[in-house]
CSV table of C-alpha atoms and ligand atoms in Angstrom, one decimal:
chain,number,residue,atom,x,y,z
A,25,UNK,CA,8.1,18.7,33.2
A,26,UNK,CA,9.7,16.5,29.7
A,27,UNK,CA,7.4,14.5,28.2
A,28,UNK,CA,8.5,10.6,27.5
A,29,UNK,CA,7.9,9.0,24.1
A,30,UNK,CA,8.1,5.5,23.2
A,31,UNK,CA,9.5,4.3,19.4
A,32,UNK,CA,8.6,0.8,17.9
A,33,UNK,CA,10.8,0.3,15.0
A,34,UNK,CA,13.1,3.1,16.4
A,35,UNK,CA,16.3,2.1,13.7
A,36,UNK,CA,14.2,2.0,10.6
A,37,UNK,CA,14.3,5.7,8.3
A,38,UNK,CA,12.0,7.4,9.9
A,39,UNK,CA,12.7,5.9,13.3
A,40,UNK,CA,16.0,7.8,13.6
A,41,UNK,CA,14.5,10.6,12.2
A,42,UNK,CA,11.5,10.9,14.9
A,43,UNK,CA,14.6,10.8,17.8
A,44,UNK,CA,16.1,13.2,16.5
A,45,UNK,CA,13.0,15.8,15.9
A,46,UNK,CA,11.5,15.5,19.7
A,47,UNK,CA,14.9,15.0,21.7
A,48,UNK,CA,15.6,18.9,19.5
A,49,UNK,CA,12.1,19.0,21.3
A,50,UNK,CA,12.9,18.4,24.5
A,51,UNK,CA,11.6,15.2,24.7
A,52,UNK,CA,13.1,11.6,26.4
A,53,UNK,CA,12.8,9.0,24.1
A,54,UNK,CA,12.6,5.7,24.8
A,55,UNK,CA,13.3,3.4,21.6
A,56,UNK,CA,12.4,-0.3,20.2
A,57,UNK,CA,15.7,-2.5,19.4
A,58,UNK,CA,15.9,-6.4,18.7
A,59,UNK,CA,18.9,-8.8,19.2
A,60,UNK,CA,20.2,-8.9,15.5
A,61,UNK,CA,23.5,-10.7,14.9
A,62,UNK,CA,25.0,-8.2,12.9
A,63,UNK,CA,25.2,-4.1,14.0
A,64,UNK,CA,21.9,-3.1,11.8
A,65,UNK,CA,22.1,0.6,14.6
A,66,UNK,CA,23.4,2.5,11.9
A,67,UNK,CA,21.1,5.3,11.2
A,68,UNK,CA,20.7,5.7,15.1
A,69,UNK,CA,24.4,5.7,16.4
A,70,UNK,CA,25.5,9.0,17.0
A,71,UNK,CA,22.0,9.0,18.9
A,72,UNK,CA,23.4,5.9,21.8
A,73,UNK,CA,25.3,7.6,24.5
A,74,UNK,CA,23.4,10.9,24.7
A,75,UNK,CA,21.7,11.8,27.5
A,76,UNK,CA,17.3,11.3,27.0
A,77,UNK,CA,18.0,8.4,24.0
A,78,UNK,CA,17.2,5.3,26.1
A,79,UNK,CA,17.7,1.7,23.8
A,80,UNK,CA,15.6,-1.6,25.0
A,81,UNK,CA,15.1,-5.1,24.3
A,82,UNK,CA,11.9,-6.4,23.0
A,83,UNK,CA,10.1,-7.2,19.8
A,84,UNK,CA,6.5,-6.1,18.1
A,85,UNK,CA,5.7,-10.4,17.9
A,86,UNK,CA,6.2,-10.3,21.7
A,87,UNK,CA,3.0,-9.3,24.0
A,88,UNK,CA,5.3,-10.2,27.0
A,89,UNK,CA,7.8,-7.6,26.5
A,90,UNK,CA,5.6,-5.3,25.6
A,91,UNK,CA,3.8,-5.1,28.4
A,92,UNK,CA,7.1,-4.9,30.5
A,93,UNK,CA,8.9,-1.9,28.1
A,94,UNK,CA,5.5,0.4,28.6
A,95,UNK,CA,5.0,-0.4,31.7
A,96,UNK,CA,8.9,0.7,32.7
A,97,UNK,CA,8.5,3.8,30.6
A,98,UNK,CA,5.3,5.2,31.5
A,99,UNK,CA,4.7,6.8,27.6
A,100,UNK,CA,3.3,9.8,26.9
A,101,UNK,CA,3.2,9.7,23.7
A,102,UNK,CA,4.2,5.8,20.9
A,103,UNK,CA,4.8,6.0,18.0
A,104,UNK,CA,4.4,1.9,15.8
A,105,UNK,CA,6.5,2.7,13.8
A,106,UNK,CA,8.0,-1.6,13.3
A,107,UNK,CA,6.9,-2.7,10.1
A,108,UNK,CA,8.4,-5.6,8.1
A,109,UNK,CA,7.7,-2.6,5.8
A,110,UNK,CA,9.2,-3.5,2.5
A,111,UNK,CA,6.0,-4.8,0.0
A,112,UNK,CA,7.9,-7.1,-2.2
A,113,UNK,CA,9.3,-9.4,0.8
A,114,UNK,CA,5.9,-9.6,2.5
A,115,UNK,CA,5.0,-11.7,-0.8
A,116,UNK,CA,7.5,-14.3,0.0
A,117,UNK,CA,6.7,-14.1,4.4
A,118,UNK,CA,3.1,-13.3,4.5
A,119,UNK,CA,2.8,-14.9,8.2
A,120,UNK,CA,6.0,-12.7,9.7
A,121,UNK,CA,4.1,-9.9,8.0
A,122,UNK,CA,0.7,-10.1,8.9
A,123,UNK,CA,2.6,-11.2,12.9
A,124,UNK,CA,4.1,-7.4,13.0
A,125,UNK,CA,2.4,-4.8,11.1
A,126,UNK,CA,-1.4,-6.6,11.8
A,127,UNK,CA,-1.1,-7.7,14.8
A,128,UNK,CA,1.6,-5.5,16.6
A,129,UNK,CA,-0.9,-2.7,16.8
A,130,UNK,CA,-3.0,-4.7,18.7
A,131,UNK,CA,-0.5,-5.8,21.5
A,132,UNK,CA,1.0,-2.4,22.2
A,133,UNK,CA,-2.6,-1.0,22.5
A,134,UNK,CA,-3.0,-3.7,24.6
A,135,UNK,CA,-0.2,-3.4,26.5
A,136,UNK,CA,-0.9,1.0,26.7
A,137,UNK,CA,-4.4,-0.8,27.9
A,138,UNK,CA,-2.5,-3.3,30.6
A,139,UNK,CA,-0.7,-0.5,32.3
A,140,UNK,CA,-3.7,1.0,33.1
A,141,UNK,CA,-2.5,4.1,31.2
A,142,UNK,CA,-5.6,4.8,27.8
A,143,UNK,CA,-6.9,7.9,29.3
A,144,UNK,CA,-3.5,9.6,28.9
A,145,UNK,CA,-0.7,8.0,26.7
A,146,UNK,CA,-1.3,8.7,23.2
A,147,UNK,CA,-0.4,6.2,20.2
A,148,UNK,CA,0.6,7.4,16.7
A,149,UNK,CA,0.1,4.2,14.2
A,150,UNK,CA,2.0,4.4,10.7
A,151,UNK,CA,-0.5,3.4,7.9
A,152,UNK,CA,0.4,4.2,4.3
A,153,UNK,CA,-0.8,5.3,0.9
A,154,UNK,CA,-0.1,1.0,-0.2
A,155,UNK,CA,-5.0,1.3,1.6
A,156,UNK,CA,-5.7,2.6,-1.4
A,157,UNK,CA,-3.7,-0.5,-3.7
A,158,UNK,CA,-6.4,-0.4,-6.3
A,159,UNK,CA,-7.0,2.5,-6.6
A,160,UNK,CA,-10.5,3.1,-6.5
A,161,UNK,CA,-9.9,7.8,-7.2
A,162,UNK,CA,-7.2,10.1,-7.9
A,163,UNK,CA,-5.9,12.1,-5.5
A,164,UNK,CA,-6.2,10.0,-2.7
A,165,UNK,CA,-7.2,11.9,0.5
A,166,UNK,CA,-9.0,10.2,3.9
A,167,UNK,CA,-12.3,9.5,2.5
A,168,UNK,CA,-11.1,7.4,-0.6
A,169,UNK,CA,-12.2,3.2,-0.3
A,170,UNK,CA,-9.2,1.1,0.7
A,171,UNK,CA,-9.1,-1.4,-1.7
A,172,UNK,CA,-5.0,-2.6,-0.1
A,173,UNK,CA,-3.4,-5.1,-3.2
A,174,UNK,CA,-0.4,-7.3,-1.2
A,175,UNK,CA,0.2,-8.6,1.8
A,176,UNK,CA,2.0,-6.0,3.7
A,177,UNK,CA,-1.7,-4.2,2.5
A,178,UNK,CA,-4.0,-6.5,3.9
A,179,UNK,CA,-1.7,-6.4,7.4
A,180,UNK,CA,-1.4,-2.9,7.7
A,181,UNK,CA,-5.9,-2.3,7.4
A,182,UNK,CA,-6.0,-4.5,10.4
A,183,UNK,CA,-3.6,-2.3,12.1
A,184,UNK,CA,-5.2,0.7,10.6
A,185,UNK,CA,-9.3,-0.6,11.7
A,186,UNK,CA,-8.2,-1.8,15.0
A,187,UNK,CA,-6.5,2.2,16.0
A,188,UNK,CA,-10.0,3.3,14.9
A,189,UNK,CA,-12.3,-0.2,17.5
A,190,UNK,CA,-10.1,0.8,20.0
A,191,UNK,CA,-10.8,5.1,19.0
A,192,UNK,CA,-14.1,4.6,19.7
A,193,UNK,CA,-14.5,1.9,21.5
A,194,UNK,CA,-11.4,3.0,24.6
A,195,UNK,CA,-12.4,6.8,24.1
A,196,UNK,CA,-8.5,6.8,23.8
A,197,UNK,CA,-6.0,9.4,21.8
A,198,UNK,CA,-5.0,6.8,19.1
A,199,UNK,CA,-4.3,7.9,15.2
A,200,UNK,CA,-3.8,6.6,11.7
A,201,UNK,CA,-1.0,9.1,9.5
A,202,UNK,CA,-1.9,7.2,6.0
A,203,UNK,CA,1.3,7.9,5.0
A,204,UNK,CA,2.3,8.4,1.3
A,205,UNK,CA,6.0,7.6,0.4
A,206,UNK,CA,8.9,9.3,2.3
A,207,UNK,CA,12.6,8.5,1.6
A,208,UNK,CA,15.7,9.7,1.9
A,209,UNK,CA,20.0,9.0,2.4
A,210,UNK,CA,18.9,6.3,5.1
A,211,UNK,CA,16.4,5.0,3.0
A,212,UNK,CA,16.5,0.9,2.8
A,213,UNK,CA,19.5,-0.3,0.0
A,214,UNK,CA,16.6,-2.1,-1.9
A,215,UNK,CA,12.9,0.6,-2.3
A,216,UNK,CA,13.7,1.7,-5.5
A,217,UNK,CA,14.3,5.3,-4.7
A,218,UNK,CA,17.6,4.3,-3.0
A,219,UNK,CA,18.6,1.8,-5.7
A,220,UNK,CA,18.7,3.8,-8.1
A,221,UNK,CA,20.5,6.6,-6.7
A,222,UNK,CA,23.1,4.0,-4.7
A,223,UNK,CA,23.4,2.3,-8.9
A,224,UNK,CA,23.6,5.5,-9.9
A,225,UNK,CA,26.8,6.8,-8.6
A,226,UNK,CA,28.3,3.7,-8.4
A,227,UNK,CA,27.6,3.9,-12.4
A,228,UNK,CA,29.2,6.6,-12.5
A,229,UNK,CA,32.3,5.4,-10.2
A,230,UNK,CA,32.9,2.3,-12.7
A,231,UNK,CA,31.4,0.0,-9.3
A,232,UNK,CA,28.9,-1.5,-11.8
A,233,UNK,CA,27.7,-1.9,-15.0
A,234,UNK,CA,23.3,-2.1,-15.0
A,235,UNK,CA,20.8,-1.9,-12.5
A,236,UNK,CA,18.1,-3.8,-13.0
A,237,UNK,CA,14.7,-2.7,-11.6
A,238,UNK,CA,10.5,-3.6,-12.5
A,239,UNK,CA,8.0,-1.5,-13.5
A,240,UNK,CA,8.8,1.4,-14.7
A,241,UNK,CA,5.4,3.4,-15.0
A,242,UNK,CA,4.6,2.9,-11.2
A,243,UNK,CA,3.3,6.2,-10.2
A,244,UNK,CA,4.5,7.8,-6.6
A,245,UNK,CA,3.6,11.2,-5.0
A,246,UNK,CA,7.2,10.5,-3.1
A,247,UNK,CA,8.0,13.8,-0.1
A,248,UNK,CA,10.8,13.3,1.9
A,249,UNK,CA,11.2,11.6,5.4
A,250,UNK,CA,12.6,13.8,7.3
A,251,UNK,CA,10.0,16.4,6.6
A,252,UNK,CA,7.7,13.5,7.4
A,253,UNK,CA,8.3,12.3,10.4
A,254,UNK,CA,7.4,15.9,11.8
A,255,UNK,CA,3.3,15.0,10.9
A,256,UNK,CA,3.7,12.1,13.4
A,257,UNK,CA,4.1,14.8,16.2
A,258,UNK,CA,2.3,17.5,14.7
A,259,UNK,CA,-0.9,14.0,14.7
A,260,UNK,CA,-0.5,13.9,18.3
A,261,UNK,CA,-0.9,16.8,19.8
A,262,UNK,CA,-3.6,17.8,17.5
A,263,UNK,CA,-6.6,18.4,19.3
A,264,UNK,CA,-9.1,16.4,18.8
A,265,UNK,CA,-7.7,12.1,17.6
A,266,UNK,CA,-7.6,12.1,14.5
A,267,UNK,CA,-6.5,10.6,10.8
A,268,UNK,CA,-4.4,12.6,8.1
A,269,UNK,CA,-3.2,11.9,4.9
A,270,UNK,CA,0.5,12.9,4.6
A,271,UNK,CA,2.1,13.3,1.0
A,272,UNK,CA,2.9,16.3,-1.4
A,273,UNK,CA,0.1,16.2,-4.4
A,274,UNK,CA,3.4,15.7,-6.9
A,275,UNK,CA,3.6,12.9,-8.8
A,276,UNK,CA,6.4,11.0,-10.8
A,277,UNK,CA,7.4,7.8,-12.3
A,278,UNK,CA,10.4,5.3,-11.4
A,279,UNK,CA,11.1,6.0,-14.7
A,280,UNK,CA,11.7,9.9,-14.1
A,281,UNK,CA,13.2,9.0,-11.2
A,282,UNK,CA,15.1,7.1,-12.6
A,283,UNK,CA,16.5,9.6,-15.2
A,284,UNK,CA,16.6,12.9,-12.4
A,285,UNK,CA,19.5,10.7,-10.8
A,286,UNK,CA,21.8,9.8,-13.4
A,287,UNK,CA,21.0,13.8,-15.0
A,288,UNK,CA,22.4,14.4,-10.7
A,289,UNK,CA,25.4,11.6,-11.6
A,290,UNK,CA,26.7,13.6,-14.4
A,291,UNK,CA,24.2,10.4,-17.3
A,292,UNK,CA,21.8,11.2,-19.4
A,293,UNK,CA,19.5,8.6,-20.1
A,294,UNK,CA,17.5,7.8,-22.7
A,295,UNK,CA,15.1,5.3,-22.8
A,296,UNK,CA,14.2,2.7,-26.2
A,297,UNK,CA,11.6,-0.5,-26.5
A,298,UNK,CA,8.7,-1.3,-24.4
A,299,UNK,CA,7.5,-3.0,-20.7
A,300,UNK,CA,10.9,-6.1,-20.5
A,301,UNK,CA,12.4,-4.5,-23.5
A,302,UNK,CA,12.8,-1.2,-22.0
A,303,UNK,CA,16.5,0.0,-21.7
A,304,UNK,CA,18.2,3.3,-20.3
A,305,UNK,CA,20.8,3.7,-22.5
A,306,UNK,CA,23.6,6.6,-22.4
A,307,UNK,CA,22.7,9.7,-24.0
A,308,UNK,CA,25.5,11.5,-22.6
A,309,UNK,CA,28.2,12.0,-19.9
A,310,UNK,CA,29.1,14.9,-18.0
A,311,UNK,CA,31.4,13.5,-15.3
A,312,UNK,CA,35.1,13.1,-16.1
A,313,UNK,CA,34.9,10.3,-13.6
A,314,UNK,CA,33.2,8.2,-15.5
A,315,UNK,CA,34.3,8.7,-19.1
A,316,UNK,CA,37.4,8.4,-17.1
A,317,UNK,CA,35.9,4.8,-15.9
A,318,UNK,CA,34.9,3.6,-19.3
A,319,UNK,CA,31.5,4.5,-19.6
A,320,UNK,CA,30.6,5.3,-22.7
A,321,UNK,CA,27.6,7.3,-25.2
A,322,UNK,CA,25.1,4.0,-26.0
A,323,UNK,CA,25.7,1.6,-23.2
A,324,UNK,CA,22.4,0.4,-21.5
A,325,UNK,CA,22.7,1.2,-17.3
A,326,UNK,CA,19.0,0.0,-16.7
A,327,UNK,CA,16.9,-2.6,-18.4
A,328,UNK,CA,14.1,-4.4,-16.9
A,329,UNK,CA,14.1,-7.8,-14.8
A,330,UNK,CA,10.8,-9.8,-14.7
A,331,UNK,CA,11.7,-10.4,-10.5
A,332,UNK,CA,11.5,-7.3,-9.9
A,333,UNK,CA,7.9,-7.9,-11.3
A,334,UNK,CA,4.9,-7.9,-8.2
A,335,UNK,CA,1.9,-10.9,-8.9
A,336,UNK,CA,-0.1,-8.0,-8.2
A,337,UNK,CA,1.2,-3.4,-7.7
A,338,UNK,CA,0.0,-0.4,-6.7
A,339,UNK,CA,1.0,1.6,-10.0
A,340,UNK,CA,-1.2,4.8,-9.0
A,341,UNK,CA,-0.3,6.3,-6.0
A,342,UNK,CA,-1.0,10.0,-5.0
A,343,UNK,CA,-2.0,11.7,-2.3
A,344,UNK,CA,-4.1,14.8,-1.4
A,345,UNK,CA,-2.9,16.4,1.5
A,346,UNK,CA,-5.1,20.1,2.1
A,347,UNK,CA,-6.4,18.1,5.6
A,348,UNK,CA,-2.8,17.8,6.6
A,349,UNK,CA,-2.2,21.9,5.4
A,350,UNK,CA,-5.8,23.2,6.7
A,351,UNK,CA,-5.7,21.4,10.7
A,352,UNK,CA,-2.3,20.9,11.2
A,353,UNK,CA,-0.5,23.9,9.6
A,354,UNK,CA,1.9,21.5,7.5
A,355,UNK,CA,4.0,22.2,4.7
A,356,UNK,CA,3.4,19.9,2.5
A,357,UNK,CA,5.9,20.8,-0.1
A,358,UNK,CA,8.7,21.8,2.0
A,359,UNK,CA,11.0,19.7,-0.2
A,360,UNK,CA,10.8,18.9,-3.7
A,361,UNK,CA,10.8,16.0,-5.4
A,362,UNK,CA,13.6,17.3,-8.1
A,363,UNK,CA,15.5,18.1,-4.5
A,364,UNK,CA,14.8,15.3,-2.6
A,365,UNK,CA,16.5,12.9,-6.3
A,366,UNK,CA,20.0,15.8,-6.0
A,367,UNK,CA,20.3,14.9,-1.8
A,368,UNK,CA,19.6,10.6,-2.5
A,369,UNK,CA,22.5,11.2,-5.0
A,370,UNK,CA,24.9,13.8,-3.6
A,371,UNK,CA,24.6,11.6,-0.6
A,372,UNK,CA,24.7,8.1,-2.4
A,373,UNK,CA,28.3,9.9,-4.5
A,374,UNK,CA,30.1,10.4,-1.6
A,375,UNK,CA,29.4,7.2,0.2
A,376,UNK,CA,30.1,4.6,-3.1
A,377,UNK,CA,33.2,6.8,-3.3
A,378,UNK,CA,33.6,6.6,1.0
A,379,UNK,CA,33.0,2.5,0.9
A,380,UNK,CA,35.9,2.5,-2.2
A,381,UNK,CA,38.3,3.9,-0.2
A,382,UNK,CA,37.5,1.9,3.4
A,383,UNK,CA,37.6,-1.7,0.7
A,384,UNK,CA,40.9,-0.2,-0.4
A,385,UNK,CA,41.9,0.0,3.5
A,386,UNK,CA,40.6,-3.1,4.2
A,387,UNK,CA,42.5,-5.1,1.2
A,388,UNK,CA,46.1,-2.8,1.9
A,389,UNK,CA,46.0,-4.3,6.1
A,390,UNK,CA,44.9,-7.9,4.5
A,391,UNK,CA,47.5,-8.0,2.3
A,392,UNK,CA,50.3,-6.6,5.0
A,393,UNK,CA,48.0,-8.8,7.3
A,394,UNK,CA,49.4,-12.7,4.8
A,395,UNK,CA,52.2,-10.9,4.6
A,396,UNK,CA,53.4,-9.7,7.9
A,397,UNK,CA,51.0,-12.1,9.5
A,398,UNK,CA,50.5,-8.9,11.7
A,399,UNK,CA,46.5,-8.8,12.7
A,400,UNK,CA,45.9,-4.7,12.3
B,2,NAP,P1,11.3,0.9,7.5
B,2,NAP,O1,13.9,2.0,7.6
B,2,NAP,O2,12.3,-0.6,7.5
B,2,NAP,O3,12.2,0.1,9.1
B,2,NAP,C1,11.7,-0.9,10.1
B,2,NAP,C2,11.0,-0.2,11.4
B,2,NAP,O4,10.6,-1.9,12.0
B,2,NAP,C3,13.6,-1.1,11.9
B,2,NAP,O5,12.9,-0.4,12.5
B,2,NAP,C4,13.0,-2.9,12.5
B,2,NAP,O6,13.5,-3.1,13.2
B,2,NAP,C5,11.8,-3.1,12.5
B,2,NAP,N1,11.4,-3.9,12.9
B,2,NAP,C6,10.5,-4.5,11.7
B,2,NAP,N2,9.9,-6.1,13.0
B,2,NAP,C7,10.5,-5.7,14.4
B,2,NAP,C8,9.8,-6.7,15.2
B,2,NAP,N3,9.4,-7.6,14.7
B,2,NAP,N4,10.2,-6.2,16.2
B,2,NAP,C9,10.3,-4.8,16.4
B,2,NAP,N5,11.0,-3.7,15.1
B,2,NAP,C10,11.1,-4.6,14.4
B,2,NAP,O7,10.4,1.3,7.5
B,2,NAP,P2,10.2,3.4,7.6
B,2,NAP,O8,10.6,3.3,5.7
B,2,NAP,O9,11.0,3.9,8.7
B,2,NAP,O10,8.2,3.6,7.9
B,2,NAP,C11,8.5,3.3,9.8
B,2,NAP,C12,6.6,3.0,9.3
B,2,NAP,O11,5.9,3.8,8.4
B,2,NAP,C13,6.2,1.9,9.1
B,2,NAP,O12,6.1,1.1,10.0
B,2,NAP,C14,6.5,1.5,7.4
B,2,NAP,O13,5.6,0.0,7.4
B,2,NAP,C15,5.9,2.7,7.6
B,2,NAP,N6,5.1,3.6,6.2
B,2,NAP,C16,6.1,3.5,5.5
B,2,NAP,C17,6.4,4.7,4.4
B,2,NAP,C18,7.7,4.9,3.9
B,2,NAP,O14,7.2,5.3,2.8
B,2,NAP,N7,9.0,5.3,4.3
B,2,NAP,C19,4.8,4.7,3.7
B,2,NAP,C20,4.4,4.7,4.7
B,2,NAP,C21,4.7,4.1,5.8
B,2,NAP,P3,15.2,-3.5,12.7
B,2,NAP,O15,16.2,-2.4,12.5
B,2,NAP,O16,15.8,-4.8,13.4
B,2,NAP,O17,14.9,-4.1,11.3
B,3,F7E,O1,8.2,0.4,-4.6
B,3,F7E,C1,8.5,-0.3,-8.5
B,3,F7E,C2,7.6,-0.6,-7.9
B,3,F7E,O2,9.5,-1.1,-3.3
B,3,F7E,C3,7.9,1.6,-5.0
B,3,F7E,C4,7.3,1.2,1.5
B,3,F7E,O3,8.1,2.0,2.3
B,3,F7E,O4,6.1,2.7,0.1
B,3,F7E,C5,6.8,1.8,0.0
B,3,F7E,O5,6.6,0.6,-0.6
B,3,F7E,C6,7.1,1.0,-6.6
B,3,F7E,C7,6.7,-0.5,-6.6
B,3,F7E,O6,8.2,0.9,-2.7
B,3,F7E,C8,12.1,-2.3,-8.7
B,3,F7E,O7,6.6,-2.8,-8.0
B,3,F7E,C9,10.5,-1.1,-9.4
B,3,F7E,O8,5.1,0.3,-8.1
B,3,F7E,O9,9.9,1.2,-3.5
B,3,F7E,P1,9.0,0.5,-3.7
B,3,F7E,P2,6.4,0.7,-1.9
B,3,F7E,O10,6.2,-0.8,-2.4
B,3,F7E,O11,6.1,2.1,-2.9
B,3,F7E,C10,5.0,2.4,1.0
B,3,F7E,C11,3.5,3.2,1.2
B,3,F7E,C12,5.0,1.4,2.5
B,3,F7E,O12,3.9,2.3,2.6
B,3,F7E,C13,6.4,0.4,2.6
B,3,F7E,O13,6.5,0.8,3.6
B,3,F7E,O14,8.5,0.9,-7.8
B,3,F7E,N1,10.3,-1.2,-8.6
B,3,F7E,N2,11.6,-1.8,-10.4
B,3,F7E,C14,10.8,-1.8,-7.9
B,3,F7E,N3,10.8,-1.6,-6.4
B,3,F7E,C15,11.4,-2.4,-6.9
B,3,F7E,N4,12.0,-2.2,-4.3
B,3,F7E,N5,12.7,-2.7,-6.6
B,3,F7E,C16,12.7,-2.4,-7.5
B,3,F7E,O15,13.7,-3.0,-8.6
């Protein structure tokens, strides 16, 4: 019999890849969506209307909607990916972040218990390397002490502990994947990697002059989201419910990410100055397109803005994926850092060109409309 999975956060980066992964495994996939005044389902648009993929309205802040939905779907596995996932935003909306990212986890657990599914339904919780925060050791593993360093991380810490508590108190199969940063062509546009790859593509095509960033020294262990969703599934197929660190074991700075992204967009950078005065300057240009658009050697294309500094920043994340390798048979090096940056830039080079073409068509349509009064 096909298994049934319920995914919260199905419209997000990970939710979209996990849906594809589970559908390919023959699962019946149900996802939670919330109402929005604009279209936000871009990442799962290709799955809508396909058999075995079902969407339902519910919200992590609404217990009744979760209880009713879990009772209706009767899932074998729940993947709790829904969250206010932006660390910087959590400083601006800390209460909302706590409600969704902390109490939301409790609501899912109670929805399972209310429907008497605690013996049959396994739960995956999207935990995070942000729990290590102001890190107490490098690299970080399952035994490293937590030191959360943002409202987001504090909320996620509650999620981690309530999952552990229900595992021990009620003997439920619920686990946390402590995932380090994972990125992709579908990454939200305000996370640093995607912000950089989109800006590099725009600058190479003459659509943007300069990219403003915050802490360039920040170190991350960046992996590819498509590789990481497999681990979420593997964690629930393990014979005992346990928590796992999922990471590549390789670390790079924001500056290194930017240097490589611009390289793939045809622009070599050199760095000058320090801290707030640091700049990424064009050292050479290997693309006719950028030259044609007026970009010159010596132009400043990356600058630092204190707007992107955080009240407390997590600056040294490096994961030790030994347990996941050993016990789940997972390969943390499936996609390298170099491949990840290359594929994100290649995607965004095409996207920027296509957006431009679409904007041109809209301009022509608008001009025709204004001239002839014809609504296209
Ligand atoms: P994402 O792209 O920001 O997606 C977040 C998802 O949560 C979206 O589908 C969003 O729906 C949904 N959501 C937010 N608030 C909700 C609410 N009140 N009710 C229902 N749904 C709600 O995040 P992601 O990168 O895929 O990450 C997935 C999960 O892993 C998150 O829990 C994140 O905190 C965690 N995590 C991510 C990383 C990473 O590097 N990506 C690392 C560690 C942990 P809308 O589309 O409607 O906004
Ligand atoms: O920042 C620095 C910033 O926003 C990475 C989420 O998925 O991963 C993500 O959280 C680093 C930070 O991701 C800019 O200060 C510099 O040190 O891409 P980010 P994050 O905060 O690591 C974890 C594991 C999660 O769980 C989260 O859900 O880059 N940085 N300049 C910048 N960051 C941003 N966003 N924008 C900048 O301009």
